[in-house]
Coordinates of C-alpha atoms in Angstrom, one line a residue:
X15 CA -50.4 21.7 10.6
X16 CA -49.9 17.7 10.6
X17 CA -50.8 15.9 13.7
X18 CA -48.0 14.4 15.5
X19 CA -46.9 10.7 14.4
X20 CA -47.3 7.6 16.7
X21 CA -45.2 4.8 16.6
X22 CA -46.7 1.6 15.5
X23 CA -44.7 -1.6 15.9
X24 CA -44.8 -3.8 12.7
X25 CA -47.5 -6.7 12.8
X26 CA -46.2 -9.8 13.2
X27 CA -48.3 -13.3 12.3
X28 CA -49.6 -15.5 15.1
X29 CA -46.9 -17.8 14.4
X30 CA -43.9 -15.2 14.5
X31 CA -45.0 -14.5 17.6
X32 CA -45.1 -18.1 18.8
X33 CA -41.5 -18.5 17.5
X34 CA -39.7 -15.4 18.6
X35 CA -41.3 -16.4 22.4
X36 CA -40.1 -19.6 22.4
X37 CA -36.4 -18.3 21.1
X38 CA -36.2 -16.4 23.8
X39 CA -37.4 -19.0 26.4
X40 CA -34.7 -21.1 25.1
X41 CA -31.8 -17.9 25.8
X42 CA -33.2 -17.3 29.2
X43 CA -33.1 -21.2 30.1
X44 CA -29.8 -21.2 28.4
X45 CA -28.5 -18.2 30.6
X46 CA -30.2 -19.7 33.6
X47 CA -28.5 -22.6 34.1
X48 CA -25.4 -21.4 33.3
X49 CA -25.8 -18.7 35.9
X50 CA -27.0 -21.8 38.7
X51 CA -23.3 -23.5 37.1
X52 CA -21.3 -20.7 37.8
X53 CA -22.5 -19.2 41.1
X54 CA -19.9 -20.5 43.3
X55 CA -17.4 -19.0 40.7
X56 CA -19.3 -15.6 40.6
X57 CA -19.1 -15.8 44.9
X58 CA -15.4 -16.1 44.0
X59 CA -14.7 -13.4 41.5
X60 CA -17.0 -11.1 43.5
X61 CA -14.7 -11.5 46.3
X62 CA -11.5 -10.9 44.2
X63 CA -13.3 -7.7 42.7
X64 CA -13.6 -6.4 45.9
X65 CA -10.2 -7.2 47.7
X66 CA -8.7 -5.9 43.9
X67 CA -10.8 -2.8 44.7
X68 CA -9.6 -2.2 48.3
X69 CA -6.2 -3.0 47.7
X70 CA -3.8 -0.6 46.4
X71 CA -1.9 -1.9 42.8
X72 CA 1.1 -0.9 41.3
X73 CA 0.2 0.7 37.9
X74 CA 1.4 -1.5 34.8
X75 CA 3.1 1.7 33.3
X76 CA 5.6 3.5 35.3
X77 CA 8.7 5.1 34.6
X78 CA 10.0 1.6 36.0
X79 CA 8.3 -0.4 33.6
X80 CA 8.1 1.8 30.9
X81 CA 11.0 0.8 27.6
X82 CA 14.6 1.3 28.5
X83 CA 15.5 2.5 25.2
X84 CA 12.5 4.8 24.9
X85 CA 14.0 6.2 28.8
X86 CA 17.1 6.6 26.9
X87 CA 16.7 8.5 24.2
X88 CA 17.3 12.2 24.1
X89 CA 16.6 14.8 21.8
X90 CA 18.2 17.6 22.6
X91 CA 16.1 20.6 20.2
X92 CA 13.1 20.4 22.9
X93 CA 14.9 18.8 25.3
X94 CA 15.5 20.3 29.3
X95 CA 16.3 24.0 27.9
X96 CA 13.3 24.5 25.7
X97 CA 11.5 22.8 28.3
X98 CA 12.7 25.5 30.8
X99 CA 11.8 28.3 27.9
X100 CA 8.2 26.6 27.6
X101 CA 8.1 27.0 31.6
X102 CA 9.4 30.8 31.5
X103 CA 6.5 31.4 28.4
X104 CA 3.5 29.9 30.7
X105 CA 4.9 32.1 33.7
X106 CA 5.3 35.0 31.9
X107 CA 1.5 34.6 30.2
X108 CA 0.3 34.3 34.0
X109 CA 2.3 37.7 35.0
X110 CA 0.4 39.4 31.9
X111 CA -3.3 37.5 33.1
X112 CA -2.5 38.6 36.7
X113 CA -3.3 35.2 38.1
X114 CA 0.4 34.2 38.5
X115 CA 1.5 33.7 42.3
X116 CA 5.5 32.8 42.1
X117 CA 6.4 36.2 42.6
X118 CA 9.7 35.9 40.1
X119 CA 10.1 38.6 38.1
X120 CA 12.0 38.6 34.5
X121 CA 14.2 40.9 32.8
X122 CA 12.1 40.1 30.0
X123 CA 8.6 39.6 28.7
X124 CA 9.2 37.3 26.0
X125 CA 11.1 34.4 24.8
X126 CA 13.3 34.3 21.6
X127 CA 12.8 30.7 20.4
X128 CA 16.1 30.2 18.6
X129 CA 16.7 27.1 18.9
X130 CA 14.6 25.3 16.2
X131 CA 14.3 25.6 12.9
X132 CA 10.4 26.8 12.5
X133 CA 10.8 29.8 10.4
X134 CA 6.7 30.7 10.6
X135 CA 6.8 30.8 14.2
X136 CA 9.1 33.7 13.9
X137 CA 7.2 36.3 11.8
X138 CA 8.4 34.3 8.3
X139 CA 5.2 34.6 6.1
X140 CA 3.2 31.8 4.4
X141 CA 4.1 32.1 0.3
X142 CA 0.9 33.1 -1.3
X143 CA 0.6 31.0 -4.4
X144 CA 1.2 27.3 -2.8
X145 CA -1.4 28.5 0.4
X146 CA -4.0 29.6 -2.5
X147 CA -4.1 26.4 -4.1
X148 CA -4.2 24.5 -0.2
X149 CA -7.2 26.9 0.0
X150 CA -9.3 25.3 -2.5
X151 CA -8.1 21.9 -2.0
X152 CA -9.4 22.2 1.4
X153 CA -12.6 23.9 0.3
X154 CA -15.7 22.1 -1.1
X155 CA -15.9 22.4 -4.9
X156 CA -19.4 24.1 -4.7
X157 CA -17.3 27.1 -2.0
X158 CA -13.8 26.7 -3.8
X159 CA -12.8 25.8 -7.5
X160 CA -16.7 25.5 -8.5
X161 CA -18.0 28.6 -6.8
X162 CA -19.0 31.2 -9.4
X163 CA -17.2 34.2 -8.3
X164 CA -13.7 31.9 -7.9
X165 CA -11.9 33.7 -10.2
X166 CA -12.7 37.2 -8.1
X167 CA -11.1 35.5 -5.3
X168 CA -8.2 33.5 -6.8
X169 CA -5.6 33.3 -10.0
X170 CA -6.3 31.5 -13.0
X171 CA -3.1 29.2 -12.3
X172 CA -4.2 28.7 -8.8
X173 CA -7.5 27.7 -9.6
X174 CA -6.5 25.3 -12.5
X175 CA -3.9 23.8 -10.2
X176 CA -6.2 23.0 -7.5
X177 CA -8.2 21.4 -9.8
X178 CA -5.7 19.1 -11.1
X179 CA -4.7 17.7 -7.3
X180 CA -8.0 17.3 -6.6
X181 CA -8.6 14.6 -9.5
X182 CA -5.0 13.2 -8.4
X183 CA -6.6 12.8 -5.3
X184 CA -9.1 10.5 -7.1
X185 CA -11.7 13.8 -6.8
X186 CA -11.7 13.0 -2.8
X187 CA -9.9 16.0 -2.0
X188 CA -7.4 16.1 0.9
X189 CA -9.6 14.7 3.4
X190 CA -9.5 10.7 2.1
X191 CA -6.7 8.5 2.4
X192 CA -4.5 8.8 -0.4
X193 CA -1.9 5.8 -1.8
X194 CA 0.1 4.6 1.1
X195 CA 3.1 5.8 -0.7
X196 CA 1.9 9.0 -1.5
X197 CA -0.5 10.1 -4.2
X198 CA 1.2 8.9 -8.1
X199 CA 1.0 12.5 -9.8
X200 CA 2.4 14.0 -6.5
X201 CA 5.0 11.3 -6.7
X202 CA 5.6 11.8 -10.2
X203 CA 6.2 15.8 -9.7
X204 CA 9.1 14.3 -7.5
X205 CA 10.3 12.6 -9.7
X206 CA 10.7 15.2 -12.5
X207 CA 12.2 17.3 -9.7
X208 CA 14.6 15.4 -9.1
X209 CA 15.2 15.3 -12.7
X210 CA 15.3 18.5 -13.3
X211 CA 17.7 19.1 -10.4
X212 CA 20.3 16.8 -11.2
X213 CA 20.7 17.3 -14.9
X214 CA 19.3 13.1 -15.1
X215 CA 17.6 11.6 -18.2
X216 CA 14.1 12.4 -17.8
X217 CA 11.8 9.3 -17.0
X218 CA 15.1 7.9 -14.7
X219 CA 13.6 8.5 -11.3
X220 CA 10.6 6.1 -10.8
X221 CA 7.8 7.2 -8.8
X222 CA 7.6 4.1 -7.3
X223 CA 10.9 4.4 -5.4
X224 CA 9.5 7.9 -4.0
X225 CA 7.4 8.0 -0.7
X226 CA 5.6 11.0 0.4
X227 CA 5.8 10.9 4.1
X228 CA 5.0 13.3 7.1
X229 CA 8.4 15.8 6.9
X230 CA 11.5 13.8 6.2
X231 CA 11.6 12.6 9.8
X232 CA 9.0 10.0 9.5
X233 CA 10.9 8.9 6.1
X234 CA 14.3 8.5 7.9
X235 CA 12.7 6.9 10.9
X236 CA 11.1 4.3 8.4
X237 CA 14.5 3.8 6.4
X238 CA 16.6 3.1 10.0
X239 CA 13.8 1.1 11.4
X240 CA 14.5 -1.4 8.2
X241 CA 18.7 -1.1 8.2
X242 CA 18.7 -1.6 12.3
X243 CA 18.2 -5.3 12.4
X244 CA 20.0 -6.0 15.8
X245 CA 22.1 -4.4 18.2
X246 CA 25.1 -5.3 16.5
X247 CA 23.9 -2.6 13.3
X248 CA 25.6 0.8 13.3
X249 CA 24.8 3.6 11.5
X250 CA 27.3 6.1 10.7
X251 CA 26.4 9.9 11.8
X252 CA 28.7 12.9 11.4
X253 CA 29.5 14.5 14.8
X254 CA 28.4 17.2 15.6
X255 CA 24.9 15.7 14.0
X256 CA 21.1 16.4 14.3
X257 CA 19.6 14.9 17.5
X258 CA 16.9 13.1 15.2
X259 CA 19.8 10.2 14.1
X260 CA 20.9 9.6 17.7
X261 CA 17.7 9.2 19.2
X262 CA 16.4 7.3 16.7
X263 CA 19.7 4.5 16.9
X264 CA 18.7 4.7 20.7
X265 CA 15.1 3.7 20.5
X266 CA 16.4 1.0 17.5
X267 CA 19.1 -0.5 19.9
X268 CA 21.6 0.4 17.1
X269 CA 25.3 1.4 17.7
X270 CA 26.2 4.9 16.9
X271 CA 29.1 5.4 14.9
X272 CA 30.1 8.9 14.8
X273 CA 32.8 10.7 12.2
X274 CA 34.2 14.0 13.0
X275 CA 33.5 17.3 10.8
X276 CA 36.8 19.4 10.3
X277 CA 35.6 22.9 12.3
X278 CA 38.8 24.6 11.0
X279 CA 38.2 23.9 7.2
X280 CA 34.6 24.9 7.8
X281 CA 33.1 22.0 8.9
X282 CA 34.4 20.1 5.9
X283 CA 34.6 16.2 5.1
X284 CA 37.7 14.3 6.1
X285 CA 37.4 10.8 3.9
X286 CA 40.4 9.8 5.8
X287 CA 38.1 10.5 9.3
X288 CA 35.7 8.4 7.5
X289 CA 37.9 5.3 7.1
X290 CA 39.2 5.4 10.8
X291 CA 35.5 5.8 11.8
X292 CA 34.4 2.5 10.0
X293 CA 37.7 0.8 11.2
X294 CA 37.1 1.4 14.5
X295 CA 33.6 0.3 14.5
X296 CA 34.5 -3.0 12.6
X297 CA 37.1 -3.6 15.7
X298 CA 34.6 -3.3 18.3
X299 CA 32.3 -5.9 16.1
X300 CA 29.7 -3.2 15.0
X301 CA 28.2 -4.1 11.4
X302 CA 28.6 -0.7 10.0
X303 CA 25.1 -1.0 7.3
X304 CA 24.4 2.6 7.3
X305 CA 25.8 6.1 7.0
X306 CA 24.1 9.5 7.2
X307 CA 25.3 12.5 5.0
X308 CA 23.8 16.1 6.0
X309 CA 24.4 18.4 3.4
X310 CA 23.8 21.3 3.4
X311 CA 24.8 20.9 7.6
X312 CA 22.6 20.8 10.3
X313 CA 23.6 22.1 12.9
X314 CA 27.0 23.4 11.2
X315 CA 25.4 25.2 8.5
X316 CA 28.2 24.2 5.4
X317 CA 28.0 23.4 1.8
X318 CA 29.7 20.3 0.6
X319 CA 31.7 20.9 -2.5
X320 CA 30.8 18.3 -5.6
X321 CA 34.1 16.3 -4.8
X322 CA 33.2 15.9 -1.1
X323 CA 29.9 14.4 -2.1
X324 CA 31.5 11.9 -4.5
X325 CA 33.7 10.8 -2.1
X326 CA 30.8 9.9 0.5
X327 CA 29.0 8.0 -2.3
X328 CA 32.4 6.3 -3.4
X329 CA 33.0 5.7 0.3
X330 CA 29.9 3.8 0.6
X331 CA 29.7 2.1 -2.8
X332 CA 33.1 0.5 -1.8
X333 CA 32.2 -0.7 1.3
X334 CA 28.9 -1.9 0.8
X335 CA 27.0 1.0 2.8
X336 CA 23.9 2.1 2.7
X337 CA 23.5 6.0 2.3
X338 CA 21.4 8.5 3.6
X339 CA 21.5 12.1 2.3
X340 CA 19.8 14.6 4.5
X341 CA 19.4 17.2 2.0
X342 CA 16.1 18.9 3.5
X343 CA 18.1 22.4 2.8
X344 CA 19.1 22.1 -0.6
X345 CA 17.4 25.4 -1.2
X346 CA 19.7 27.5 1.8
X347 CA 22.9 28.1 0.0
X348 CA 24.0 31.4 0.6
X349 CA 27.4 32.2 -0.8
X350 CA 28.5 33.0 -3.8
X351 CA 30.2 30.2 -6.2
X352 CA 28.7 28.1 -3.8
X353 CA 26.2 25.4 -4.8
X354 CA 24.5 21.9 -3.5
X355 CA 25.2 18.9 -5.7
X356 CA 22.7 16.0 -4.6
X357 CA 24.0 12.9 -3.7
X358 CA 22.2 11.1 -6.1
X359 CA 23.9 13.2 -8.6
X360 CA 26.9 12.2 -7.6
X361 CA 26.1 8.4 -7.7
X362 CA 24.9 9.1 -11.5
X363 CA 27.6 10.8 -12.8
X364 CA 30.2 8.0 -11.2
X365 CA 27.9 5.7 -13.1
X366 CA 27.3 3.7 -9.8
X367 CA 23.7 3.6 -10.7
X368 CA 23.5 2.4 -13.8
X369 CA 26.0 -0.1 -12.1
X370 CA 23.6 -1.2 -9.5
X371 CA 26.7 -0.2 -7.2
X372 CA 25.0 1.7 -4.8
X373 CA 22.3 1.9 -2.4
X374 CA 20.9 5.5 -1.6
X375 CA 18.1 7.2 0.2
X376 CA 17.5 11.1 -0.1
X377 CA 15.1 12.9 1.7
X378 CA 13.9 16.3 1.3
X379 CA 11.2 18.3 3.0
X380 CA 8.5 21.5 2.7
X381 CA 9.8 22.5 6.3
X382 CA 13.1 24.2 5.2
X383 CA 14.3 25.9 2.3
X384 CA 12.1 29.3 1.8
X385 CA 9.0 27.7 2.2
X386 CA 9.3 26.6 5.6
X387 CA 6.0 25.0 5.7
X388 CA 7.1 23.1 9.3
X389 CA 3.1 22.5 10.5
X390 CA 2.5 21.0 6.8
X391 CA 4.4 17.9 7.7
X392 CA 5.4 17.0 4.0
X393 CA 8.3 15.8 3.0
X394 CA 10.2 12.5 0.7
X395 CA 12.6 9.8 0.4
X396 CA 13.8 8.4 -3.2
X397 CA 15.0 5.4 -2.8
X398 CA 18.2 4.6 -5.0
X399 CA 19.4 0.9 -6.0
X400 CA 17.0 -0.8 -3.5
X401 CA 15.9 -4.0 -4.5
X402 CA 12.3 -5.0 -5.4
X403 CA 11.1 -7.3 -2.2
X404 CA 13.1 -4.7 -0.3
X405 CA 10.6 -2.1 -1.3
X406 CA 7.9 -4.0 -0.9
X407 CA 8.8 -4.5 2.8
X408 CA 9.1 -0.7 3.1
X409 CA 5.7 -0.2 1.4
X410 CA 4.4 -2.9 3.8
X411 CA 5.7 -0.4 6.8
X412 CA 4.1 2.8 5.1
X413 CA 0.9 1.2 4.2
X414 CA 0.6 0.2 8.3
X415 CA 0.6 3.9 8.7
X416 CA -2.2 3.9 5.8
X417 CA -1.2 6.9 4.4
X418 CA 0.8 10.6 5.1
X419 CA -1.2 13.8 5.3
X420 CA -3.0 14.3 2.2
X421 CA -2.3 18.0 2.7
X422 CA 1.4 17.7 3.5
X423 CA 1.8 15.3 0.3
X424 CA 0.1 18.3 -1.5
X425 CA 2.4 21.2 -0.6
X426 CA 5.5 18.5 -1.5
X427 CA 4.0 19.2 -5.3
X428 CA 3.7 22.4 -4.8
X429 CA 7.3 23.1 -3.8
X430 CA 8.3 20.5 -6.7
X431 CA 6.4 22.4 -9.2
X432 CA 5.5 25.9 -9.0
X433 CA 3.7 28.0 -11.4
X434 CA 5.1 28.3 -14.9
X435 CA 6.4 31.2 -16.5
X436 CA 3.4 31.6 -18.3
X437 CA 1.1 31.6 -15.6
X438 CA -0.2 34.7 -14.1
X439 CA 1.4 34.4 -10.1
X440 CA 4.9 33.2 -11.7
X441 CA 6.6 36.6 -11.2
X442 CA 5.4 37.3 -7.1
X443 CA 5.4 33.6 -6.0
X444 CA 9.4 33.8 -7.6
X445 CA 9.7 37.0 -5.5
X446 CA 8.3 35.7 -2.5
X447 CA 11.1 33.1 -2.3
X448 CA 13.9 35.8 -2.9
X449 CA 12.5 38.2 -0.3
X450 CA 12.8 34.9 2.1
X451 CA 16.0 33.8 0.8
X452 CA 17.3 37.1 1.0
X453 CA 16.8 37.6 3.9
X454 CA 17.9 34.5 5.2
X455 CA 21.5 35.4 3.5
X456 CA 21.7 38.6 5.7
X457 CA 20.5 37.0 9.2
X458 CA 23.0 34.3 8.4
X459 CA 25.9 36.5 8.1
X460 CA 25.2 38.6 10.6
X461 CA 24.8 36.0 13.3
X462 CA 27.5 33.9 12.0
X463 CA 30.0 37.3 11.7
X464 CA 28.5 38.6 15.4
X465 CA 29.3 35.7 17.2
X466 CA 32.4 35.5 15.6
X467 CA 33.2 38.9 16.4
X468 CA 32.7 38.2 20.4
X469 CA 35.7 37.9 22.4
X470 CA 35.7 34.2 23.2
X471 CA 33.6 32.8 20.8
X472 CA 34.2 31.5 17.6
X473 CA 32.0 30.6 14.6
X474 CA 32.4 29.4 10.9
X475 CA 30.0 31.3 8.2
X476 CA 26.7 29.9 7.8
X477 CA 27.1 29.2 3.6
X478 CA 24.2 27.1 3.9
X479 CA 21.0 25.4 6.4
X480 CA 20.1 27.8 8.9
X481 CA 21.9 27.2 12.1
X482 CA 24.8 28.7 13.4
X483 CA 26.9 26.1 15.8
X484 CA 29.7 28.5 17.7
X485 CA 32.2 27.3 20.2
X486 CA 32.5 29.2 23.4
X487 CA 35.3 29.0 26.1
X488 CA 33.8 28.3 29.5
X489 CA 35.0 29.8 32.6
X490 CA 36.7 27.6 34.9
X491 CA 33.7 28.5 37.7
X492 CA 31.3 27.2 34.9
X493 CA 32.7 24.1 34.3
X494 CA 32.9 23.1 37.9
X495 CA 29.5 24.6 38.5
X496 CA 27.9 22.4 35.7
X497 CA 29.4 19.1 37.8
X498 CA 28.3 20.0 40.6
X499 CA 24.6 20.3 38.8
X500 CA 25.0 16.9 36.7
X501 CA 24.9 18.5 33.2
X502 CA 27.6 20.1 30.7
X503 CA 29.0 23.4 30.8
X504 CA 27.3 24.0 27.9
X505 CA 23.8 23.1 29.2
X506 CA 25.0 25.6 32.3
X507 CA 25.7 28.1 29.6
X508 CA 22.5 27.9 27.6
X509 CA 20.3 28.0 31.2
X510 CA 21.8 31.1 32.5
X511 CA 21.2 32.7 28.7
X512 CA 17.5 32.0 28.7
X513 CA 17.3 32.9 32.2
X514 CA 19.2 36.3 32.2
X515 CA 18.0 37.7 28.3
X516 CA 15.1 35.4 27.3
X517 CA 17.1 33.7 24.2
X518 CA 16.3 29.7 23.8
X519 CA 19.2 27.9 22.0
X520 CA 20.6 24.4 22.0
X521 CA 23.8 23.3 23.9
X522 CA 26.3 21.9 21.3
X523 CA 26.4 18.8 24.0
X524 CA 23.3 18.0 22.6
X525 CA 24.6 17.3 19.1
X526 CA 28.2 15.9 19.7
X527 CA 31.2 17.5 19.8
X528 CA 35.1 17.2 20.7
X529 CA 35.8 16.1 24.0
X530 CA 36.6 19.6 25.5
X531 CA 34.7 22.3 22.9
X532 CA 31.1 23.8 24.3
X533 CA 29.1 26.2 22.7
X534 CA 25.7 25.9 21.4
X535 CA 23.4 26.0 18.2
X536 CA 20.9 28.5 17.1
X537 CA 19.2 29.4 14.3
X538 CA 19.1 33.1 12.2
X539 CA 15.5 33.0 11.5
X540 CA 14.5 35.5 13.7
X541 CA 14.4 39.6 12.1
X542 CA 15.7 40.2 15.6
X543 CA 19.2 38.3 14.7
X544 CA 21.2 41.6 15.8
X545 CA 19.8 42.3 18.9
X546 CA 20.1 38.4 19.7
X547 CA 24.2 38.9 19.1
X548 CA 24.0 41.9 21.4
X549 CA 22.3 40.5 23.9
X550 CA 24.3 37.6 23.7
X551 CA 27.9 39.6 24.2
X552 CA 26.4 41.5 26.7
X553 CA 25.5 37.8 28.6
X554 CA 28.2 36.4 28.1
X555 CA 30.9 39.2 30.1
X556 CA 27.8 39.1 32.8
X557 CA 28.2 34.9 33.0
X558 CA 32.2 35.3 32.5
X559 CA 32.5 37.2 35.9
X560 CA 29.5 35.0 37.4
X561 CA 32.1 32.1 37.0
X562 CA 35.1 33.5 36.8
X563 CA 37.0 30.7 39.5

């Protein structure tokens, strides 16, 4: 055994020595007499330390100081009643430990979160293929695509995909930072995507109008952050609408612009709504620069036809807007002889891009559709007829962020391009994503049909998204109850329902709607869809006699 190491401190010449001491004589001098300088200001700043200390301060951050517009903003799909069903959830995990002391009791011991759409966190189940190759992308080569029993543990196509991203990732895997736009190859699997989708001439879409951001959120938030120069800007959003718009224009200090869906044709497009809506706003000085298209709907759940798409894009080609197509659930059309037609093929086949003649953004996302990869955070915008130092001002934005996930940029590919029919996990990973669509298409129509079918409600088939958006009639009682309380009837509604049978939804106040309709939003993700509509008749005769006058 080796005897235990001493330090020894280099040697140093005589005349090293000499100079290092006589450095630092010349620091402590140096220090010295600027501490003799400054002793009557140190007396001073002692004292201030300690009257500072003894004295209470008002904190810089309050909820006085804190932004306006940040105060303002709402956003209704976690706002006061999933708050209230994230209370109820804590309680109820209390009751089960023993340790809770409120002494309420529910009629329940669960919570049915239906009011956003996160199909994994209601029993939907990861697809196998795309998680495989996430596996070994997260893996170290020597544990994942380089381990010598890999192919015991994984496909062929898995393993040779995996390998692939990994030297698109510059052979850093998912844990460096990637392009700020997104990694090329995954941009360019976009691309063909979109290429392949539209029926467009292949090599059309360039990769670098495509971002790879965290979900489409972040993209749209970057898109309205550049239209929303001032407060005079207003974007036009469809009413009802997804909270994200709103609150977004709010924290912007943009004008909202809203344009009415048609709920007796289905929710359809009215262009005539749209011209009045940009009229209007051009008489109260608003610089209409944007407009938002949600196809299919969210939270109304239709399916544009191909001519109500080319009339948006005409719409906005003639006037000079700029157009954002929310199409995150392309891939949730349900009935038959019903399809989604992209905006962007719209705009092609009216030749307004190859005319330069319209500016369009379209985002899509890994959240929705069948893979419903929600926690992945991946997601894109293609950017359409936007000029050059344009983009370069939007890369300037994404590259302050440095980069999206590496991960989430990686499941985008993956839902862009799948196995090939060749490859060995082509056939399950296909019938993965019809089990999930399937049934999708069945918890649509019996939610949408269920509610329907409920004295007092009404609701349009779900053809598409994943949302059902019923309008209830509110008992007198209810509506003057819900002044009383400072909140809409709706809100009242929704509050007694997660309080009486466990169910979280969304009030429709929270989206937009007539002056006079209530209801609320909810999604058909859950396998428990049917007992959901029963439980929801059976509420709603129990909160009719509640508020009956």
């Amino acid at each position: 055994m080796s005897s235990p190491q001493t330090f020894s401190p280099p040697r140093r010449t005589f005349r090293s020595k000499r100079r290092n001491l006589a450095f630092a004589s010349a620091i402590m001098l140096s220090i010295t007499l600027r501490a003799f300088a400054s002793t009557a200001n140190h007396r001073v700043l002692a004292e201030t330390s300690t009257h500072v200390m003894m004295t209470p301060r008002r904190k810089r951050l309050t909820i006085d100081t804190i932004s306006d517009r940040l105060k303002s903003m709402e956003y209704a799909v976690r706002g006061q009643i999933a708050t209230e069903a994230d209370r109820i959830t804590q309680e109820l995990s209390r009751q089960r430990e023993g340790t809770s002391t409120s002494g309420v009791e529910f009629p329940f011991d669960r919570i049915v979160y239906t009011n956003i759409g996160n199909p994994h966190a209601v029993s939907q189940r990861a697809i196998t293929w795309p998680r495989q190759v996430m596996a070994l992308l997260q893996l170290p080569d020597e544990h994942g695509i380089d381990h010598p029993n890999v192919a015991l543990m994984f496909p062929r196509d898995a393993i040779d995909r995996a390998r692939s991203m990994k030297k698109a990732l510059d052979g850093h895997g998912v844990g460096a930072y990637t392009h700020s736009k997104g990694a090329r190859q995954f941009r360019k699997d976009v691309a063909q995507f979109i290429e392949r989708r539209d029926g467009a001439r292949p090599g059309s879409v360039d990769v670098e109008n495509i971002y790879l951001t965290a979900g489409a959120s972040e993209a749209i938030t970057m898109i309205m952050t550049a239209l929303v120069r001032d407060h005079t800007c207003g974007i036009m959003t469809p009413t009802p609408q997804y909270p994200l718009y709103s609150a977004t224009l709010d924290l912007l200090g943009g004008q909202k612009v809203g344009y009415h869906l048609d709920e007796e044709s289905a929710w359809g497009m009215n262009l005539e709504e749209l011209e009045r809506s940009l009229a209007d706003a051009k008489a109260r000085g608003i610089d209409v620069v944007g407009m938002v298209l949600i196809n299919p709907g969210n939270p109304t759940g239709q399916v544009l036809t191909s001519d109500e798409v080319k009339d948006v894009v005409s719409f906005c080609a003639r006037h000079n807007i700029v157009l954002l197509s929310d199409e995150v659930y392309q891939e949730n059309v349900y009935h038959e002889g019903v399809r989604f037609f992209s905006a962007r093929r719209a705009a092609d086949e009216l030749g307004l891009i190859e005319n330069d003649a319209i500016q369009l953004c379209s985002f899509h996302s890994v959240s929705k559709g069948v893979f419903g990869e929600c926690g992945q955070r991946g997601g894109y915008v293609e950017l359409v007829g936007i000029d050059e130092d344009v983009n370069e001002i939007l890369y300037k934005l994404a590259a302050s962020k440095l980069c999206s996930s590496a991960a989430g940029q990686a499941m985008v590919s993956l839902m862009c391009r799948g196995p090939e029919p060749a490859d060995e996990s082509h056939a399950t990973h296909e019938e993965e994503k019809r089990e999930i669509f399937e049934g999708l298409k069945e918890r649509g129509l019996i939610m949408s049909k269920g509610l329907d079918d409920i004295p007092g409600f009404s609701c349009q088939p779900a053809t598409g998204a994943m949302y059902c958006f019923p309008s209830v009639e509110m008992p007198p009682g209810a509506i003057h109850a819900s002044r009383e309380l400072g909140f809409s009837p709706d809100t009242l509604y929704a509050l007694d329902l997660l309080q009486t049978t466990g169910i979280c939804v969304v009030p429709a106040s929270g989206f937009g709607q007539k002056r006079g309709r209530y209801g609320f939003r909810t999604t058909f993700l859950s396998p428990e869809s049917r007992s959901v509509v029963n439980s929801m008749r059976d509420h709603y005769e129990q909160f009719c006699e509640k508020y009956s006058s």
